[in-house]
Short mmCIF file of C-alpha atoms in Angstrom, two decimals:
data_model
loop_
_atom_site.label_atom_id
_atom_site.label_comp_id
_atom_site.label_asym_id
_atom_site.label_seq_id
_atom_site.Cartn_x
_atom_site.Cartn_y
_atom_site.Cartn_z
CA UNK A 17 -0.03 0.01 -0.05
CA UNK A 18 1.41 3.61 -0.94
CA UNK A 19 0.59 6.48 1.23
CA UNK A 20 -1.44 9.24 -0.58
CA UNK A 21 0.48 11.96 0.80
CA UNK A 22 1.78 14.81 -1.47
CA UNK A 23 4.32 16.00 1.13
CA UNK A 24 7.83 16.29 -0.53
CA UNK A 25 10.48 13.70 0.28
CA UNK A 26 12.79 16.74 1.30
CA UNK A 27 10.95 19.54 3.06
CA UNK A 28 13.54 22.06 1.37
CA UNK A 29 14.35 21.68 -2.52
CA UNK A 30 16.43 24.09 -4.28
CA UNK A 31 16.05 24.33 -8.03
CA UNK A 32 19.23 25.86 -9.55
CA UNK A 33 19.46 27.63 -12.98
CA UNK A 34 15.85 27.36 -13.90
CA UNK A 35 14.41 29.41 -16.65
CA UNK A 36 11.27 31.04 -15.19
CA UNK A 37 8.51 30.77 -17.86
CA UNK A 38 8.89 30.98 -21.64
CA UNK A 39 11.73 33.22 -22.63
CA UNK A 40 12.12 34.25 -18.92
CA UNK A 41 15.17 34.88 -16.77
CA UNK A 42 17.35 32.07 -15.25
CA UNK A 43 16.77 32.09 -11.48
CA UNK A 44 17.04 29.68 -8.44
CA UNK A 45 13.98 28.55 -6.79
CA UNK A 46 13.56 27.33 -3.36
CA UNK A 47 10.72 25.17 -2.32
CA UNK A 48 9.85 24.71 1.28
CA UNK A 49 7.00 22.46 2.59
CA UNK A 50 5.43 21.99 -0.89
CA UNK A 51 5.30 25.72 -1.70
CA UNK A 52 7.51 27.89 -3.57
CA UNK A 53 9.42 30.13 -1.12
CA UNK A 54 11.81 32.23 -3.01
CA UNK A 55 12.67 32.97 -6.54
CA UNK A 56 16.00 34.83 -6.67
CA UNK A 57 18.99 35.79 -8.99
CA UNK A 58 21.40 34.60 -6.34
CA UNK A 59 21.26 30.99 -4.90
CA UNK A 60 20.13 31.10 -1.27
CA UNK A 61 22.15 29.55 1.34
CA UNK A 62 21.77 25.87 1.69
CA UNK A 63 20.40 25.77 5.09
CA UNK A 64 17.10 27.17 6.32
CA UNK A 65 16.69 29.05 9.61
CA UNK A 66 17.25 26.06 11.59
CA UNK A 67 20.16 24.88 9.45
CA UNK A 68 18.01 22.31 7.60
CA UNK A 69 19.70 20.84 4.57
CA UNK A 70 17.94 21.27 0.99
CA UNK A 71 17.95 18.92 -1.82
CA UNK A 72 19.74 20.71 -4.70
CA UNK A 73 18.88 20.00 -8.13
CA UNK A 74 20.60 21.81 -11.05
CA UNK A 75 18.04 22.24 -13.62
CA UNK A 76 20.72 23.30 -16.42
CA UNK A 77 18.75 26.05 -18.03
CA UNK A 78 15.48 24.03 -18.33
CA UNK A 79 12.38 25.94 -18.26
CA UNK A 80 10.21 26.04 -15.01
CA UNK A 81 6.42 26.33 -15.49
CA UNK A 82 3.34 25.79 -13.53
CA UNK A 83 2.21 22.24 -13.60
CA UNK A 84 -0.29 21.36 -16.30
CA UNK A 85 -3.90 20.12 -15.70
CA UNK A 86 -5.99 18.06 -18.10
CA UNK A 87 -9.45 19.62 -17.64
CA UNK A 88 -11.41 16.84 -19.25
CA UNK A 89 -10.57 13.22 -18.78
CA UNK A 90 -12.40 9.79 -18.45
CA UNK A 91 -9.89 8.03 -16.28
CA UNK A 92 -11.36 4.54 -16.61
CA UNK A 93 -11.92 4.51 -20.14
CA UNK A 94 -8.57 6.21 -20.75
CA UNK A 95 -6.63 3.52 -18.56
CA UNK A 96 -8.58 0.62 -20.41
CA UNK A 97 -8.12 2.21 -24.01
CA UNK A 98 -4.32 2.04 -23.33
CA UNK A 99 -4.83 -1.67 -23.52
CA UNK A 100 -7.38 -1.98 -26.18
CA UNK A 101 -6.99 -2.69 -29.78
CA UNK A 102 -6.00 0.27 -31.64
CA UNK A 103 -8.59 1.32 -34.44
CA UNK A 104 -7.64 4.67 -35.13
CA UNK A 105 -6.10 3.87 -38.62
CA UNK A 106 -9.46 2.27 -39.94
CA UNK A 107 -10.59 4.03 -42.91
CA UNK A 108 -13.73 1.85 -43.36
CA UNK A 109 -15.87 -0.48 -41.28
CA UNK A 110 -14.15 -3.43 -43.01
CA UNK A 111 -10.83 -2.17 -42.24
CA UNK A 112 -12.00 -1.84 -38.44
CA UNK A 113 -13.03 -5.40 -38.42
CA UNK A 114 -9.67 -6.47 -39.99
CA UNK A 115 -7.75 -4.73 -37.26
CA UNK A 116 -9.64 -6.35 -34.48
CA UNK A 117 -10.37 -9.90 -35.57
CA UNK A 118 -6.65 -11.24 -35.04
CA UNK A 119 -7.20 -10.20 -31.26
CA UNK A 120 -10.58 -11.99 -30.86
CA UNK A 121 -10.12 -15.12 -28.83
CA UNK A 122 -12.60 -18.04 -28.48
CA UNK A 123 -13.29 -16.91 -24.87
CA UNK A 124 -13.70 -13.67 -23.24
CA UNK A 125 -14.50 -10.08 -24.53
CA UNK A 126 -12.36 -8.17 -27.14
CA UNK A 127 -12.67 -4.49 -27.19
CA UNK A 128 -11.31 -2.24 -29.81
CA UNK A 129 -11.24 1.64 -29.45
CA UNK A 130 -10.83 4.55 -31.58
CA UNK A 131 -12.63 4.24 -34.81
CA UNK A 132 -14.16 7.37 -36.70
CA UNK A 133 -17.03 6.46 -38.85
CA UNK A 134 -18.01 10.14 -39.87
CA UNK A 135 -16.37 9.60 -43.43
CA UNK A 136 -16.52 5.88 -43.89
CA UNK A 137 -17.82 4.77 -47.22
CA UNK A 138 -19.48 1.79 -45.59
CA UNK A 139 -21.63 1.32 -42.56
CA UNK A 140 -20.68 -0.73 -39.43
CA UNK A 141 -23.07 -3.64 -38.70
CA UNK A 142 -23.12 -6.53 -36.35
CA UNK A 143 -23.06 -8.99 -39.43
CA UNK A 144 -19.55 -7.80 -40.40
CA UNK A 145 -18.14 -8.93 -37.05
CA UNK A 146 -20.12 -12.13 -37.18
CA UNK A 147 -18.89 -13.04 -40.64
CA UNK A 148 -15.20 -12.43 -39.75
CA UNK A 149 -15.20 -13.97 -36.16
CA UNK A 150 -18.14 -16.18 -35.78
CA UNK A 151 -19.51 -16.25 -32.35
CA UNK A 152 -16.75 -14.08 -30.83
CA UNK A 153 -17.67 -11.29 -28.27
CA UNK A 154 -16.27 -8.01 -29.85
CA UNK A 155 -17.25 -4.32 -28.88
CA UNK A 156 -15.76 -1.71 -30.86
CA UNK A 157 -16.09 1.93 -29.15
CA UNK A 158 -15.77 4.99 -31.42
CA UNK A 159 -13.13 7.70 -30.68
CA UNK A 160 -15.63 10.15 -29.31
CA UNK A 161 -17.01 7.52 -27.00
CA UNK A 162 -20.48 8.17 -28.20
CA UNK A 163 -21.06 4.96 -30.41
CA UNK A 164 -20.31 1.29 -29.71
CA UNK A 165 -20.64 -1.30 -32.27
CA UNK A 166 -21.17 -4.76 -30.96
CA UNK A 167 -21.04 -8.46 -32.28
CA UNK A 168 -24.02 -10.69 -31.73
CA UNK A 169 -22.24 -12.38 -29.03
CA UNK A 170 -21.42 -9.11 -27.24
CA UNK A 171 -24.95 -7.93 -27.75
CA UNK A 172 -26.34 -11.08 -26.18
CA UNK A 173 -24.04 -10.41 -23.13
CA UNK A 174 -25.64 -7.29 -22.31
CA UNK A 175 -29.19 -8.34 -23.03
CA UNK A 176 -29.53 -6.89 -26.51
CA UNK A 177 -29.37 -10.07 -28.63
CA UNK A 178 -32.34 -8.64 -30.90
CA UNK A 179 -30.78 -5.58 -31.80
CA UNK A 180 -31.00 -5.00 -35.63
CA UNK A 181 -27.71 -3.56 -36.28
CA UNK A 182 -25.40 -3.69 -33.27
CA UNK A 183 -24.48 -0.14 -33.51
CA UNK A 184 -25.59 1.68 -30.28
CA UNK A 185 -25.32 5.44 -30.02
CA UNK A 186 -25.58 7.94 -27.18
CA UNK A 187 -27.29 6.75 -24.06
CA UNK A 188 -27.70 3.14 -25.40
CA UNK A 189 -23.95 3.13 -26.14
CA UNK A 190 -23.15 4.18 -22.34
CA UNK A 191 -25.57 1.54 -20.98
CA UNK A 192 -24.35 -1.07 -23.09
CA UNK A 193 -20.55 -0.50 -22.30
CA UNK A 194 -21.33 -0.23 -18.61
CA UNK A 195 -23.07 -3.79 -18.68
CA UNK A 196 -20.16 -5.55 -20.34
CA UNK A 197 -18.08 -7.59 -17.85
CA UNK A 198 -15.22 -5.24 -16.61
CA UNK A 199 -11.93 -6.46 -15.44
CA UNK A 200 -11.52 -7.05 -11.72
CA UNK A 201 -11.57 -3.70 -9.78
CA UNK A 202 -8.14 -4.18 -8.18
CA UNK A 203 -6.72 -4.59 -11.90
CA UNK A 204 -8.41 -1.54 -13.04
CA UNK A 205 -7.33 0.43 -10.21
CA UNK A 206 -3.77 -0.35 -10.94
CA UNK A 207 -4.25 0.47 -14.53
CA UNK A 208 -5.47 4.12 -13.58
CA UNK A 209 -2.70 4.49 -11.06
CA UNK A 210 -0.19 3.59 -13.98
CA UNK A 211 -2.05 6.13 -16.27
CA UNK A 212 -1.35 9.08 -13.56
CA UNK A 213 2.19 8.28 -13.48
CA UNK A 214 2.30 8.21 -17.42
CA UNK A 215 0.60 11.67 -17.27
CA UNK A 216 3.16 13.08 -14.75
CA UNK A 217 5.74 12.18 -17.19
CA UNK A 218 4.36 14.69 -19.45
CA UNK A 219 4.13 17.60 -16.82
CA UNK A 220 0.47 16.91 -15.70
CA UNK A 221 -0.10 17.71 -12.03
CA UNK A 222 -3.93 17.32 -12.12
CA UNK A 223 -6.86 16.27 -13.85
CA UNK A 224 -10.66 16.74 -13.97
CA UNK A 225 -12.19 13.27 -14.15
CA UNK A 226 -15.68 12.93 -16.00
CA UNK A 227 -15.83 9.22 -15.57
CA UNK A 228 -19.36 7.99 -15.39
CA UNK A 229 -18.82 6.58 -11.77
CA UNK A 230 -18.94 7.47 -8.05
CA UNK A 231 -15.67 9.29 -8.64
CA UNK A 232 -15.25 10.43 -5.11
CA UNK A 233 -15.48 7.00 -3.75
CA UNK A 234 -13.35 5.30 -6.15
CA UNK A 235 -10.73 7.93 -6.22
CA UNK A 236 -10.53 7.68 -2.46
CA UNK A 237 -9.90 4.08 -2.60
CA UNK A 238 -7.10 4.57 -5.19
CA UNK A 239 -5.09 7.22 -3.19
CA UNK A 240 -5.31 4.79 -0.11
CA UNK A 241 -3.97 1.73 -1.98
CA UNK A 242 -1.86 3.20 -4.72
CA UNK A 243 0.69 5.89 -5.52
CA UNK A 244 -1.24 8.55 -7.55
CA UNK A 245 0.96 11.06 -9.20
CA UNK A 246 -1.78 13.95 -9.92
CA UNK A 247 -4.45 15.69 -8.26
CA UNK A 248 -8.00 14.89 -9.15
CA UNK A 249 -11.13 16.97 -9.22
CA UNK A 250 -13.89 14.10 -8.97
CA UNK A 251 -16.98 15.09 -11.01
CA UNK A 252 -20.48 13.66 -10.10
CA UNK A 253 -22.47 12.04 -12.83
CA UNK A 254 -26.10 13.55 -13.18
CA UNK A 255 -27.72 10.40 -12.00
CA UNK A 256 -25.72 10.51 -8.78
CA UNK A 257 -26.51 14.21 -8.00
CA UNK A 258 -29.11 13.51 -5.29
CA UNK A 259 -26.88 11.04 -3.77
CA UNK A 260 -24.10 13.63 -3.62
CA UNK A 261 -26.29 16.06 -2.19
CA UNK A 262 -27.17 13.74 0.64
CA UNK A 263 -23.40 13.20 1.19
CA UNK A 264 -22.86 16.88 1.56
CA UNK A 265 -20.54 17.15 -1.27
CA UNK A 266 -19.87 20.56 -2.70
CA UNK A 267 -17.64 21.61 -5.65
CA UNK A 268 -14.31 22.61 -4.56
CA UNK A 269 -14.27 21.04 -1.10
CA UNK A 270 -11.23 18.69 -0.50
CA UNK A 271 -12.07 14.96 -0.18
CA UNK A 272 -11.54 13.74 3.54
CA UNK A 273 -8.44 11.48 3.95
CA UNK A 274 -6.99 12.26 0.58
CA UNK A 275 -4.02 14.26 1.89
CA UNK A 276 -4.86 17.31 -0.61
CA UNK A 277 -5.01 15.17 -3.79
CA UNK A 278 -8.77 15.04 -4.23
CA UNK A 279 -11.51 17.74 -4.39
CA UNK A 280 -15.09 17.48 -5.34
CA UNK A 281 -15.51 18.54 -9.05
CA UNK A 282 -18.78 19.77 -10.85
CA UNK A 283 -21.83 17.58 -11.64
CA UNK A 284 -21.71 16.51 -15.50
CA UNK A 285 -24.95 16.83 -17.71
CA UNK A 286 -25.33 16.41 -21.51
CA UNK A 287 -27.31 18.68 -23.73
CA UNK A 288 -26.40 16.82 -27.05
CA UNK A 289 -24.33 14.37 -28.56
CA UNK A 290 -21.20 14.68 -30.72
CA UNK A 291 -19.90 15.71 -34.32
CA UNK A 292 -18.61 12.39 -35.58
CA UNK A 293 -22.04 10.53 -34.44
CA UNK A 294 -23.91 13.39 -36.17
CA UNK A 295 -25.83 13.92 -32.76
CA UNK A 296 -24.36 17.35 -31.97
CA UNK A 297 -27.43 19.62 -31.85
CA UNK A 298 -27.04 22.17 -34.25
CA UNK A 299 -29.16 25.04 -35.80
CA UNK A 300 -28.76 23.86 -39.47
CA UNK A 301 -29.56 20.24 -40.45
CA UNK A 302 -26.69 17.88 -41.34
CA UNK A 303 -26.23 17.65 -45.10
CA UNK A 304 -28.73 15.47 -46.93
CA UNK A 305 -31.06 15.09 -43.83
CA UNK A 306 -33.60 16.99 -41.82
CA UNK A 307 -31.76 16.09 -38.80
CA UNK A 308 -30.29 18.45 -36.41
CA UNK A 309 -28.84 16.26 -33.93
CA UNK A 310 -29.99 14.90 -30.48
CA UNK A 311 -31.37 17.07 -27.73
CA UNK A 312 -30.54 14.90 -24.78
CA UNK A 313 -31.51 17.26 -21.90
CA UNK A 314 -34.15 19.93 -22.98
CA UNK A 315 -34.12 23.61 -21.71
CA UNK A 316 -36.62 23.11 -18.80
CA UNK A 317 -34.98 19.90 -17.40
CA UNK A 318 -31.58 21.42 -17.66
CA UNK A 319 -32.68 24.46 -15.55
CA UNK A 320 -34.21 22.13 -12.95
CA UNK A 321 -31.06 20.07 -12.49
CA UNK A 322 -28.71 23.05 -12.67
CA UNK A 323 -30.86 24.73 -10.07
CA UNK A 324 -30.84 21.81 -7.70
CA UNK A 325 -27.16 21.44 -7.96
CA UNK A 326 -26.38 25.22 -7.47
CA UNK A 327 -28.67 25.47 -4.45
CA UNK A 328 -26.44 22.56 -2.59
CA UNK A 329 -22.96 24.15 -3.72
CA UNK A 330 -22.38 21.90 -6.62
CA UNK A 331 -21.42 23.62 -10.02
CA UNK A 332 -22.77 22.17 -13.32
CA UNK A 333 -20.54 21.00 -16.14
CA UNK A 334 -22.65 21.05 -19.24
CA UNK A 335 -21.75 18.96 -22.36
CA UNK A 336 -22.54 20.93 -25.41
CA UNK A 337 -20.93 20.62 -28.83
CA UNK A 338 -23.56 21.90 -31.27
CA UNK A 339 -24.40 25.56 -31.67
CA UNK A 340 -28.00 25.13 -30.42
CA UNK A 341 -26.68 23.07 -27.52
CA UNK A 342 -24.17 25.70 -26.67
CA UNK A 343 -27.07 28.38 -26.63
CA UNK A 344 -29.29 26.16 -24.50
CA UNK A 345 -26.35 25.76 -21.91
CA UNK A 346 -25.76 29.50 -21.80
CA UNK A 347 -29.44 30.15 -21.52
CA UNK A 348 -29.56 27.80 -18.42
CA UNK A 349 -26.55 29.73 -16.83
CA UNK A 350 -28.16 32.99 -17.13
CA UNK A 351 -31.36 31.79 -15.57
CA UNK A 352 -29.72 29.92 -12.78
CA UNK A 353 -27.04 32.56 -12.13
CA UNK A 354 -24.42 30.05 -10.98
CA UNK A 355 -20.70 29.43 -11.63
CA UNK A 356 -19.90 26.26 -13.78
CA UNK A 357 -18.36 25.04 -17.12
CA UNK A 358 -19.47 24.34 -20.70
CA UNK A 359 -17.66 21.41 -22.06
CA UNK A 360 -16.54 21.33 -25.49
CA UNK A 361 -18.40 24.27 -27.22
CA UNK A 362 -17.29 23.16 -30.57
CA UNK A 363 -19.58 25.27 -32.65
CA UNK A 364 -20.85 28.53 -31.38
CA UNK A 365 -23.40 30.96 -32.87
CA UNK A 366 -21.93 34.49 -33.49
CA UNK A 367 -24.21 36.05 -31.13
CA UNK A 368 -23.27 33.72 -28.33
CA UNK A 369 -19.49 34.09 -28.04
CA UNK A 370 -19.86 37.34 -25.71
CA UNK A 371 -22.29 35.29 -23.45
CA UNK A 372 -19.31 32.89 -22.41
CA UNK A 373 -17.64 35.93 -20.53
CA UNK A 374 -20.14 35.62 -17.73
CA UNK A 375 -18.19 35.66 -14.34
CA UNK A 376 -17.55 32.12 -12.98
CA UNK A 377 -18.18 30.27 -16.31
CA UNK A 378 -15.45 28.20 -17.90
CA UNK A 379 -15.22 26.98 -21.33
CA UNK A 380 -13.49 23.58 -21.31
CA UNK A 381 -12.25 22.93 -24.70
CA UNK A 382 -10.01 20.26 -26.31
CA UNK A 383 -7.82 21.82 -29.03
CA UNK A 384 -6.52 18.29 -30.28
CA UNK A 385 -10.10 17.81 -31.48
CA UNK A 386 -9.71 20.40 -34.16
CA UNK A 387 -7.10 18.91 -36.35
CA UNK A 388 -8.63 15.36 -35.57
CA UNK A 389 -12.15 16.50 -36.79
CA UNK A 390 -11.41 19.12 -39.42
CA UNK A 391 -12.60 16.95 -42.29
CA UNK A 392 -15.71 15.76 -40.59
CA UNK A 393 -16.57 19.30 -39.61
CA UNK A 394 -15.92 20.68 -43.11
CA UNK A 395 -18.41 17.93 -44.35
CA UNK A 396 -21.08 18.02 -41.76
CA UNK A 397 -20.59 21.79 -40.63
CA UNK A 398 -20.01 23.02 -44.07
CA UNK A 399 -20.04 26.81 -44.33
CA UNK A 400 -19.92 27.18 -40.47
CA UNK A 401 -16.42 26.13 -39.64
CA UNK A 402 -15.15 29.80 -39.05
CA UNK A 403 -16.97 29.42 -35.77
CA UNK A 404 -16.09 25.80 -34.93
CA UNK A 405 -13.38 25.19 -32.34
CA UNK A 406 -13.25 29.11 -32.23
CA UNK A 407 -10.74 29.57 -29.58
CA UNK A 408 -9.46 32.75 -30.47
CA UNK A 409 -13.05 34.20 -30.65
CA UNK A 410 -14.00 32.89 -27.36
CA UNK A 411 -10.81 34.46 -25.70
CA UNK A 412 -11.62 37.80 -27.53
CA UNK A 413 -14.98 37.75 -26.02
CA UNK A 414 -13.82 37.44 -22.66
CA UNK A 415 -14.16 33.69 -22.07
CA UNK A 416 -12.19 32.00 -19.39
CA UNK A 417 -10.69 28.70 -21.24
CA UNK A 418 -9.28 25.55 -19.86
CA UNK A 419 -7.74 22.94 -22.01
CA UNK A 420 -8.46 19.25 -21.72
CA UNK A 421 -7.90 16.10 -23.93
CA UNK A 422 -11.34 14.14 -23.33
CA UNK A 423 -9.02 11.28 -22.85
CA UNK A 424 -9.41 8.57 -24.56
CA UNK A 425 -10.65 10.88 -27.31
CA UNK A 426 -7.34 12.44 -27.58
CA UNK A 427 -4.18 11.30 -25.79
CA UNK A 428 -3.79 12.49 -22.11
CA UNK A 429 -0.87 14.75 -23.11
CA UNK A 430 -1.25 18.38 -22.62
CA UNK A 431 1.33 19.24 -24.92
CA UNK A 432 -0.63 17.77 -27.81
CA UNK A 433 -3.30 20.16 -26.81
CA UNK A 434 -1.16 23.09 -26.47
CA UNK A 435 0.60 22.57 -29.86
CA UNK A 436 -2.90 22.07 -31.52
CA UNK A 437 -4.28 25.42 -30.01
CA UNK A 438 -1.17 27.29 -31.15
CA UNK A 439 -0.62 25.73 -34.69
CA UNK A 440 -4.34 24.65 -35.68
CA UNK A 441 -2.75 21.43 -37.23
CA UNK A 442 -1.06 18.25 -36.21
CA UNK A 443 0.66 17.02 -39.41
CA UNK A 444 1.85 18.24 -42.73
CA UNK A 445 -1.51 19.85 -43.51
CA UNK A 446 -1.47 23.62 -43.46
CA UNK A 447 -3.40 25.12 -40.41
CA UNK A 448 -7.17 24.76 -40.32
CA UNK A 449 -8.67 28.31 -39.47
CA UNK A 450 -5.40 29.70 -38.16
CA UNK A 451 -7.27 32.70 -37.29
CA UNK A 452 -8.51 30.84 -34.29
CA UNK A 453 -5.08 30.09 -32.93
CA UNK A 454 -4.34 31.04 -29.34
CA UNK A 455 -1.04 32.71 -28.21
CA UNK A 456 1.50 30.25 -26.59
CA UNK A 457 1.17 32.12 -23.10
CA UNK A 458 -2.60 31.93 -23.18
CA UNK A 459 -2.50 28.23 -24.24
CA UNK A 460 -0.06 27.56 -21.41
CA UNK A 461 -2.13 29.47 -18.84
CA UNK A 462 -5.37 27.50 -20.00
CA UNK A 463 -3.42 24.18 -19.39
CA UNK A 464 -2.28 25.40 -16.14
CA UNK A 465 -5.74 25.97 -14.54
CA UNK A 466 -4.97 29.74 -15.01
CA UNK A 467 -1.54 29.91 -13.45
CA UNK A 468 0.72 32.27 -15.43
CA UNK A 469 3.90 32.08 -13.45
CA UNK A 470 6.08 30.67 -10.58
CA UNK A 471 5.91 32.95 -7.75
CA UNK A 472 6.59 32.86 -4.02
CA UNK A 473 3.63 31.31 -2.09
CA UNK A 474 2.49 29.27 -4.94
CA UNK A 475 1.89 25.46 -4.58
CA UNK A 476 5.03 23.64 -5.83
CA UNK A 477 3.03 21.99 -8.53
CA UNK A 478 5.55 22.45 -11.31
CA UNK A 479 6.92 21.14 -14.68
CA UNK A 480 10.39 21.49 -15.93
CA UNK A 481 10.78 21.20 -19.70
CA UNK A 482 14.09 20.47 -21.41
CA UNK A 483 13.48 23.42 -23.92
CA UNK A 484 12.11 26.86 -23.66
CA UNK A 485 8.50 26.73 -25.17
CA UNK A 486 8.82 29.93 -26.56
CA UNK A 487 11.59 28.83 -29.06
CA UNK A 488 9.57 25.81 -30.38
CA UNK A 489 6.66 25.23 -32.63
CA UNK A 490 4.76 22.62 -34.31
CA UNK A 491 5.82 18.89 -33.67
CA UNK A 492 8.83 20.13 -31.40
CA UNK A 493 6.27 21.76 -28.93
CA UNK A 494 3.95 18.70 -29.22
CA UNK A 495 6.81 16.33 -28.30
CA UNK A 496 8.25 18.55 -25.57
CA UNK A 497 10.60 16.56 -23.45
CA UNK A 498 9.78 16.89 -19.71
CA UNK A 499 12.72 16.68 -17.50
CA UNK A 500 10.86 16.78 -14.23
CA UNK A 501 7.48 17.25 -12.52
CA UNK A 502 6.65 18.18 -8.92
CA UNK A 503 3.39 17.70 -6.99
CA UNK A 504 3.50 19.67 -3.74
CA UNK A 505 7.21 19.64 -4.04
CA UNK A 506 7.43 15.58 -4.44
CA UNK A 507 9.05 14.35 -7.70
CA UNK A 508 6.47 12.48 -9.78
CA UNK A 509 8.83 12.44 -12.59
CA UNK A 510 12.44 12.96 -12.83
CA UNK A 511 14.79 12.56 -15.84
CA UNK A 512 18.35 13.56 -16.56
CA UNK A 513 18.41 16.15 -13.62
#
């Protein structure tokens, strides 16, 4: 059993020769009892007031930044996706089948993850899986987590043997995946703990977990039984709101017994679906159809749930991807008058940008989705992509931005999101709507939960990068080497220093 404490191994740590922020001066940083105590041009004496020795680490000109947060993660799904069959390269339903079938054994369940069917020339169907792997239990999950494609044997395992296609979307998808037999809890917890260590190696000090689970209970168990290398804001699923109220949970409160690692997060609710599934709720119909997407929670119900949460000190986090969905979410925040979050905000009406500036409202955005989804957006949101993933317009309107990955939808790597926000591309393609790029300092602050520097009194949640971010662009920024990560002054990752 590993203790959950984030207390540093040494109560005094001196980082010598650290560049303070992008393009900043080289300074010496003293950390005492988990906080930044001094930032100075000359190194302080090695002993403290009582002569305590300090651990001294020469950073060698590496850049010291506030530690990075991933403001939108599905921890269990990310931990499992790291071990599932990779379907991201599939360009058709048949290719997806060809990728997963070699891994499908005669017993047990085989799960593939990462397919994108928005541009496929053929249609997923249970018969394709049955023909290629008769009677094998196979479940394929889309990259955006909003679609599950099951074989007949997998459908039978979740009581849906009569489903006509095996393709389940939105609520049917979530319910079916929850009913599939999971790995043992102890194994899942170990996978999640290992995923936090991998995140720390990329400079992550915290994440907002939107897993569909009792996150406060699950993370409390994990920090008691495993080494957890990040802080976690534990969201509350909408269907657990009344239970959370009964437990006295309030957004921002520390979770008892977690030694500062855990806090209560917001309550998550959905207005619509997703772009790739064509269920994002939009003002204009999808091409060739009369469909505008899926309205999962209507205005009256959304207002009622948000009001209930707000009365009990729980902030809402509202999933809204289409422009009509974003408008509905904004209407609800204006009616309730509470702080909270709008997650994704991928398509926004021109008249709604300024409404994101309301005090206490955060736009949780995922910049890596823009290059991932640009072709799908060009097809399904044709003529409107100038206001899609429109981070510069949100910033100019006064919105508060926080960056996340939506892992496993994109990798849990903040440098991937930062690079996508700054460059608006992730490969050799030219930038997509470069007018919506964010300046590097803004992207770093949005990935750092608003922190913009390293100052005395700050928590020693810090990342040390090998290169100065201000000197990099494109793939070099995306692949940023991380020399070390500190959580409350404790090393959670250390390389070459």
